[in-house]
Amino acid sequence: MSGMHWTAVGIAVAIITAVAAAGVAGVTTGWTLPFRRERILRPKLWGASLLLIAFGMAFFLFLGPLGGTPSRHPNLPFLGLAVNFGGLALQLLAQRPGRAPLPPRKTVS
């Protein structure tokens, strides 16, 4: 493998690690990136979406273009893309308000 391949792998690992770290911070503490705070209404869901995106990105990159040897299952990396799009859908949901809580029921005695 060439030095350029390992450079691409190192950059990919750094980006995936940063996305996953932001996801863990979002899930555990509700922290979001400062420039996204106004739009994100559900930060824990946003963090879960970042974790899903990081997993999908890693699955795609390391089984596909950066995998090294060709796989016997060439369509497998596209499952990582599907997971990545699932994470993007969660990001859209995290920007929408959740359901309003139902009022308590009155019981007749």
GROMACS .gro file of N, CA and C in nm:
model
  327
    1MET      N    1   0.084  -0.118   0.000
    1MET     CA    2   0.000   0.000   0.000
    1MET      C    3   0.089   0.124   0.000
    2SER      N    4   0.043   0.222  -0.071
    2SER     CA    5   0.124   0.343  -0.086
    2SER      C    6   0.106   0.437   0.033
    3GLY      N    7   0.196   0.533   0.040
    3GLY     CA    8   0.187   0.633   0.146
    3GLY      C    9   0.063   0.719   0.135
    4MET      N   10   0.017   0.741   0.011
    4MET     CA   11  -0.104   0.820  -0.010
    4MET      C   12  -0.226   0.750   0.049
    5HIS      N   13  -0.229   0.616   0.038
    5HIS     CA   14  -0.339   0.540   0.095
    5HIS      C   15  -0.344   0.559   0.247
    6TRP      N   16  -0.229   0.550   0.311
    6TRP     CA   17  -0.227   0.563   0.457
    6TRP      C   18  -0.258   0.706   0.500
    7THR      N   19  -0.226   0.803   0.417
    7THR     CA   20  -0.265   0.941   0.448
    7THR      C   21  -0.416   0.955   0.444
    8ALA      N   22  -0.479   0.897   0.343
    8ALA     CA   23  -0.626   0.902   0.332
    8ALA      C   24  -0.691   0.828   0.449
    9VAL      N   25  -0.634   0.715   0.488
    9VAL     CA   26  -0.687   0.639   0.602
    9VAL      C   27  -0.676   0.722   0.730
   10GLY      N   28  -0.563   0.788   0.750
   10GLY     CA   29  -0.544   0.870   0.871
   10GLY      C   30  -0.642   0.986   0.877
   11ILE      N   31  -0.664   1.051   0.764
   11ILE     CA   32  -0.760   1.163   0.760
   11ILE      C   33  -0.900   1.111   0.788
   12ALA      N   34  -0.936   0.997   0.727
   12ALA     CA   35  -1.069   0.940   0.750
   12ALA      C   36  -1.090   0.902   0.896
   13VAL      N   37  -0.989   0.842   0.957
   13VAL     CA   38  -0.999   0.804   1.099
   13VAL      C   39  -1.016   0.927   1.187
   14ALA      N   40  -0.944   1.034   1.157
   14ALA     CA   41  -0.955   1.156   1.236
   14ALA      C   42  -1.094   1.217   1.225
   15ILE      N   43  -1.149   1.222   1.104
   15ILE     CA   44  -1.282   1.280   1.085
   15ILE      C   45  -1.389   1.195   1.151
   16ILE      N   46  -1.381   1.064   1.134
   16ILE     CA   47  -1.481   0.975   1.194
   16ILE      C   48  -1.474   0.982   1.346
   17THR      N   49  -1.354   0.990   1.402
   17THR     CA   50  -1.339   1.001   1.547
   17THR      C   51  -1.398   1.133   1.598
   18ALA      N   52  -1.377   1.242   1.526
   18ALA     CA   53  -1.433   1.371   1.568
   18ALA      C   54  -1.585   1.370   1.563
   19VAL      N   55  -1.641   1.312   1.459
   19VAL     CA   56  -1.788   1.304   1.449
   19VAL      C   57  -1.844   1.217   1.560
   20ALA      N   58  -1.780   1.103   1.586
   20ALA     CA   59  -1.826   1.014   1.693
   20ALA      C   60  -1.813   1.080   1.830
   21ALA      N   61  -1.706   1.155   1.853
   21ALA     CA   62  -1.689   1.224   1.981
   21ALA      C   63  -1.797   1.330   2.001
   22ALA      N   64  -1.831   1.403   1.896
   22ALA     CA   65  -1.940   1.500   1.907
   22ALA      C   66  -2.072   1.428   1.932
   23GLY      N   67  -2.090   1.310   1.875
   23GLY     CA   68  -2.211   1.232   1.899
   23GLY      C   69  -2.221   1.185   2.042
   24VAL      N   70  -2.111   1.136   2.096
   24VAL     CA   71  -2.111   1.091   2.236
   24VAL      C   72  -2.139   1.208   2.329
   25ALA      N   73  -2.080   1.323   2.301
   25ALA     CA   74  -2.106   1.441   2.384
   25ALA      C   75  -2.252   1.483   2.375
   26GLY      N   76  -2.311   1.472   2.257
   26GLY     CA   77  -2.452   1.508   2.242
   26GLY      C   78  -2.544   1.413   2.314
   27VAL      N   79  -2.515   1.284   2.306
   27VAL     CA   80  -2.602   1.184   2.371
   27VAL      C   81  -2.590   1.193   2.523
   28THR      N   82  -2.470   1.208   2.574
   28THR     CA   83  -2.451   1.202   2.720
   28THR      C   84  -2.484   1.334   2.790
   29THR      N   85  -2.449   1.447   2.728
   29THR     CA   86  -2.467   1.575   2.798
   29THR      C   87  -2.563   1.671   2.729
   30GLY      N   88  -2.601   1.642   2.605
   30GLY     CA   89  -2.686   1.735   2.532
   30GLY      C   90  -2.607   1.848   2.466
   31TRP      N   91  -2.474   1.836   2.461
   31TRP     CA   92  -2.390   1.939   2.402
   31TRP      C   93  -2.398   1.930   2.250
   32THR      N   94  -2.403   2.045   2.185
   32THR     CA   95  -2.398   2.051   2.039
   32THR      C   96  -2.293   2.153   1.997
   33LEU      N   97  -2.258   2.151   1.872
   33LEU     CA   98  -2.162   2.248   1.820
   33LEU      C   99  -2.220   2.388   1.834
   34PRO      N  100  -2.138   2.487   1.870
   34PRO     CA  101  -2.191   2.621   1.897
   34PRO      C  102  -2.267   2.683   1.780
   35PHE      N  103  -2.226   2.658   1.658
   35PHE     CA  104  -2.294   2.720   1.545
   35PHE      C  105  -2.421   2.646   1.505
   36ARG      N  106  -2.456   2.536   1.572
   36ARG     CA  107  -2.579   2.461   1.543
   36ARG      C  108  -2.681   2.470   1.656
   37ARG      N  109  -2.648   2.537   1.765
   37ARG     CA  110  -2.734   2.533   1.883
   37ARG      C  111  -2.872   2.593   1.862
   38GLU      N  112  -2.884   2.693   1.776
   38GLU     CA  113  -3.015   2.757   1.759
   38GLU      C  114  -3.113   2.665   1.689
   39ARG      N  115  -3.065   2.583   1.598
   39ARG     CA  116  -3.154   2.501   1.514
   39ARG      C  117  -3.187   2.366   1.576
   40ILE      N  118  -3.103   2.317   1.665
   40ILE     CA  119  -3.122   2.182   1.719
   40ILE      C  120  -3.212   2.189   1.842
   41LEU      N  121  -3.329   2.129   1.831
   41LEU     CA  122  -3.425   2.132   1.941
   41LEU      C  123  -3.414   2.009   2.031
   42ARG      N  124  -3.360   1.900   1.978
   42ARG     CA  125  -3.343   1.777   2.055
   42ARG      C  126  -3.198   1.731   2.045
   43PRO      N  127  -3.111   1.783   2.134
   43PRO     CA  128  -2.967   1.756   2.120
   43PRO      C  129  -2.928   1.610   2.141
   44LYS      N  130  -3.001   1.535   2.220
   44LYS     CA  131  -2.964   1.394   2.240
   44LYS      C  132  -2.992   1.313   2.114
   45LEU      N  133  -3.101   1.345   2.045
   45LEU     CA  134  -3.129   1.280   1.918
   45LEU      C  135  -3.025   1.320   1.813
   46TRP      N  136  -2.982   1.445   1.819
   46TRP     CA  137  -2.876   1.492   1.729
   46TRP      C  138  -2.747   1.413   1.753
   47GLY      N  139  -2.713   1.390   1.880
   47GLY     CA  140  -2.594   1.312   1.911
   47GLY      C  141  -2.604   1.169   1.860
   48ALA      N  142  -2.723   1.109   1.874
   48ALA     CA  143  -2.743   0.974   1.822
   48ALA      C  144  -2.728   0.972   1.671
   49SER      N  145  -2.773   1.077   1.605
   49SER     CA  146  -2.759   1.082   1.459
   49SER      C  147  -2.612   1.093   1.419
   50LEU      N  148  -2.533   1.166   1.497
   50LEU     CA  149  -2.390   1.176   1.466
   50LEU      C  150  -2.320   1.042   1.485
   51LEU      N  151  -2.360   0.967   1.587
   51LEU     CA  152  -2.302   0.834   1.606
   51LEU      C  153  -2.337   0.742   1.489
   52LEU      N  154  -2.461   0.750   1.444
   52LEU     CA  155  -2.503   0.669   1.330
   52LEU      C  156  -2.428   0.708   1.204
   53ILE      N  157  -2.408   0.837   1.183
   53ILE     CA  158  -2.334   0.885   1.066
   53ILE      C  159  -2.188   0.840   1.073
   54ALA      N  160  -2.127   0.848   1.190
   54ALA     CA  161  -1.988   0.804   1.204
   54ALA      C  162  -1.975   0.655   1.175
   55PHE      N  163  -2.069   0.576   1.225
   55PHE     CA  164  -2.064   0.432   1.198
   55PHE      C  165  -2.083   0.404   1.049
   56GLY      N  166  -2.181   0.470   0.987
   56GLY     CA  167  -2.206   0.449   0.845
   56GLY      C  168  -2.088   0.492   0.759
   57MET      N  169  -2.027   0.605   0.797
   57MET     CA  170  -1.912   0.655   0.722
   57MET      C  171  -1.795   0.556   0.733
   58ALA      N  172  -1.769   0.506   0.852
   58ALA     CA  173  -1.660   0.410   0.872
   58ALA      C  174  -1.690   0.281   0.796
   59PHE      N  175  -1.812   0.234   0.804
   59PHE     CA  176  -1.851   0.111   0.736
   59PHE      C  177  -1.831   0.125   0.586
   60PHE      N  178  -1.872   0.239   0.529
   60PHE     CA  179  -1.856   0.260   0.386
   60PHE      C  180  -1.709   0.273   0.346
   61LEU      N  181  -1.636   0.359   0.416
   61LEU     CA  182  -1.499   0.386   0.375
   61LEU      C  183  -1.406   0.267   0.390
   62PHE      N  184  -1.416   0.196   0.502
   62PHE     CA  185  -1.319   0.091   0.528
   62PHE      C  186  -1.358  -0.044   0.468
   63LEU      N  187  -1.480  -0.058   0.420
   63LEU     CA  188  -1.515  -0.177   0.342
   63LEU      C  189  -1.516  -0.147   0.193
   64GLY      N  190  -1.507  -0.019   0.158
   64GLY     CA  191  -1.512   0.022   0.018
   64GLY      C  192  -1.381   0.081  -0.029
   65PRO      N  193  -1.379   0.214  -0.052
   65PRO     CA  194  -1.263   0.276  -0.116
   65PRO      C  195  -1.132   0.262  -0.040
   66LEU      N  196  -1.134   0.260   0.092
   66LEU     CA  197  -1.010   0.252   0.169
   66LEU      C  198  -0.986   0.113   0.226
   67GLY      N  199  -1.059   0.016   0.177
   67GLY     CA  200  -1.052  -0.119   0.232
   67GLY      C  201  -0.926  -0.195   0.200
   68GLY      N  202  -0.855  -0.156   0.097
   68GLY     CA  203  -0.733  -0.229   0.062
   68GLY      C  204  -0.761  -0.338  -0.039
   69THR      N  205  -0.786  -0.459   0.009
   69THR     CA  206  -0.810  -0.571  -0.083
   69THR      C  207  -0.956  -0.574  -0.124
   70PRO      N  208  -0.984  -0.612  -0.248
   70PRO     CA  209  -1.123  -0.620  -0.292
   70PRO      C  210  -1.200  -0.726  -0.213
   71SER      N  211  -1.324  -0.696  -0.185
   71SER     CA  212  -1.409  -0.785  -0.107
   71SER      C  213  -1.482  -0.883  -0.199
   72ARG      N  214  -1.523  -0.994  -0.141
   72ARG     CA  215  -1.608  -1.087  -0.217
   72ARG      C  216  -1.750  -1.034  -0.225
   73HIS      N  217  -1.781  -0.932  -0.145
   73HIS     CA  218  -1.915  -0.872  -0.143
   73HIS      C  219  -1.901  -0.724  -0.180
   74PRO      N  220  -1.895  -0.692  -0.309
   74PRO     CA  221  -1.867  -0.554  -0.348
   74PRO      C  222  -1.980  -0.455  -0.315
   75ASN      N  223  -2.099  -0.504  -0.290
   75ASN     CA  224  -2.211  -0.414  -0.258
   75ASN      C  225  -2.224  -0.386  -0.109
   76LEU      N  226  -2.145  -0.452  -0.027
   76LEU     CA  227  -2.153  -0.435   0.118
   76LEU      C  228  -2.128  -0.291   0.164
   77PRO      N  229  -2.033  -0.216   0.106
   77PRO     CA  230  -2.013  -0.078   0.153
   77PRO      C  231  -2.137   0.011   0.138
   78PHE      N  232  -2.225  -0.024   0.045
   78PHE     CA  233  -2.344   0.058   0.026
   78PHE      C  234  -2.440   0.047   0.145
   79LEU      N  235  -2.427  -0.056   0.224
   79LEU     CA  236  -2.503  -0.064   0.349
   79LEU      C  237  -2.460   0.048   0.442
   80GLY      N  238  -2.330   0.081   0.441
   80GLY     CA  239  -2.281   0.195   0.519
   80GLY      C  240  -2.342   0.325   0.473
   81LEU      N  241  -2.361   0.341   0.342
   81LEU     CA  242  -2.428   0.462   0.291
   81LEU      C  243  -2.572   0.468   0.339
   82ALA      N  244  -2.640   0.354   0.342
   82ALA     CA  245  -2.778   0.352   0.390
   82ALA      C  246  -2.785   0.393   0.538
   83VAL      N  247  -2.690   0.344   0.617
   83VAL     CA  248  -2.685   0.382   0.759
   83VAL      C  249  -2.657   0.532   0.771
   84ASN      N  250  -2.570   0.583   0.686
   84ASN     CA  251  -2.538   0.726   0.685
   84ASN      C  252  -2.663   0.809   0.655
   85PHE      N  253  -2.743   0.767   0.557
   85PHE     CA  254  -2.866   0.839   0.526
   85PHE      C  255  -2.967   0.828   0.639
   86GLY      N  256  -2.966   0.716   0.712
   86GLY     CA  257  -3.051   0.706   0.831
   86GLY      C  258  -3.012   0.808   0.936
   87GLY      N  259  -2.882   0.830   0.953
   87GLY     CA  260  -2.834   0.932   1.046
   87GLY      C  261  -2.875   1.072   1.002
   88LEU      N  262  -2.872   1.097   0.872
   88LEU     CA  263  -2.916   1.227   0.822
   88LEU      C  264  -3.065   1.248   0.848
   89ALA      N  265  -3.145   1.142   0.835
   89ALA     CA  266  -3.288   1.153   0.866
   89ALA      C  267  -3.309   1.185   1.014
   90LEU      N  268  -3.229   1.125   1.101
   90LEU     CA  269  -3.238   1.158   1.244
   90LEU      C  270  -3.200   1.304   1.270
   91GLN      N  271  -3.104   1.356   1.194
   91GLN     CA  272  -3.068   1.497   1.210
   91GLN      C  273  -3.184   1.588   1.175
   92LEU      N  274  -3.258   1.552   1.071
   92LEU     CA  275  -3.376   1.632   1.036
   92LEU      C  276  -3.480   1.627   1.148
   93LEU      N  277  -3.498   1.509   1.206
   93LEU     CA  278  -3.594   1.497   1.316
   93LEU      C  279  -3.549   1.573   1.440
   94ALA      N  280  -3.418   1.581   1.462
   94ALA     CA  281  -3.366   1.652   1.579
   94ALA      C  282  -3.388   1.803   1.569
   95GLN      N  283  -3.413   1.852   1.449
   95GLN     CA  284  -3.437   1.995   1.430
   95GLN      C  285  -3.584   2.030   1.440
   96ARG      N  286  -3.669   1.931   1.458
   96ARG     CA  287  -3.813   1.954   1.471
   96ARG      C  288  -3.853   1.937   1.618
   97PRO      N  289  -3.954   2.009   1.662
   97PRO     CA  290  -3.996   1.991   1.802
   97PRO      C  291  -4.058   1.852   1.822
   98GLY      N  292  -4.043   1.801   1.942
   98GLY     CA  293  -4.103   1.672   1.975
   98GLY      C  294  -4.252   1.687   2.001
   99ARG      N  295  -4.314   1.580   2.036
   99ARG     CA  296  -4.457   1.583   2.067
   99ARG      C  297  -4.482   1.657   2.197
  100ALA      N  298  -4.593   1.726   2.202
  100ALA     CA  299  -4.632   1.791   2.326
  100ALA      C  300  -4.685   1.684   2.422
  101PRO      N  301  -4.652   1.695   2.550
  101PRO     CA  302  -4.703   1.594   2.644
  101PRO      C  303  -4.854   1.603   2.656
  102LEU      N  304  -4.915   1.488   2.672
  102LEU     CA  305  -5.061   1.482   2.686
  102LEU      C  306  -5.099   1.531   2.826
  103PRO      N  307  -5.211   1.601   2.835
  103PRO     CA  308  -5.255   1.643   2.969
  103PRO      C  309  -5.300   1.522   3.049
  104PRO      N  310  -5.291   1.529   3.181
  104PRO     CA  311  -5.333   1.414   3.263
  104PRO      C  312  -5.484   1.391   3.249
  105ARG      N  313  -5.519   1.264   3.251
  105ARG     CA  314  -5.662   1.230   3.239
  105ARG      C  315  -5.732   1.253   3.372
  106LYS      N  316  -5.854   1.300   3.361
  106LYS     CA  317  -5.935   1.317   3.482
  106LYS      C  318  -6.017   1.192   3.500
  107THR      N  319  -6.011   1.137   3.620
  107THR     CA  320  -6.089   1.019   3.649
  107THR      C  321  -6.215   1.059   3.724
  108VAL      N  322  -6.322   0.996   3.690
  108VAL     CA  323  -6.449   1.024   3.757
  108VAL      C  324  -6.466   0.923   3.870
  109SER      N  325  -6.489   0.975   3.991
  109SER     CA  326  -6.504   0.886   4.106
  109SER      C  327  -6.647   0.874   4.145
   0.00000   0.00000   0.00000
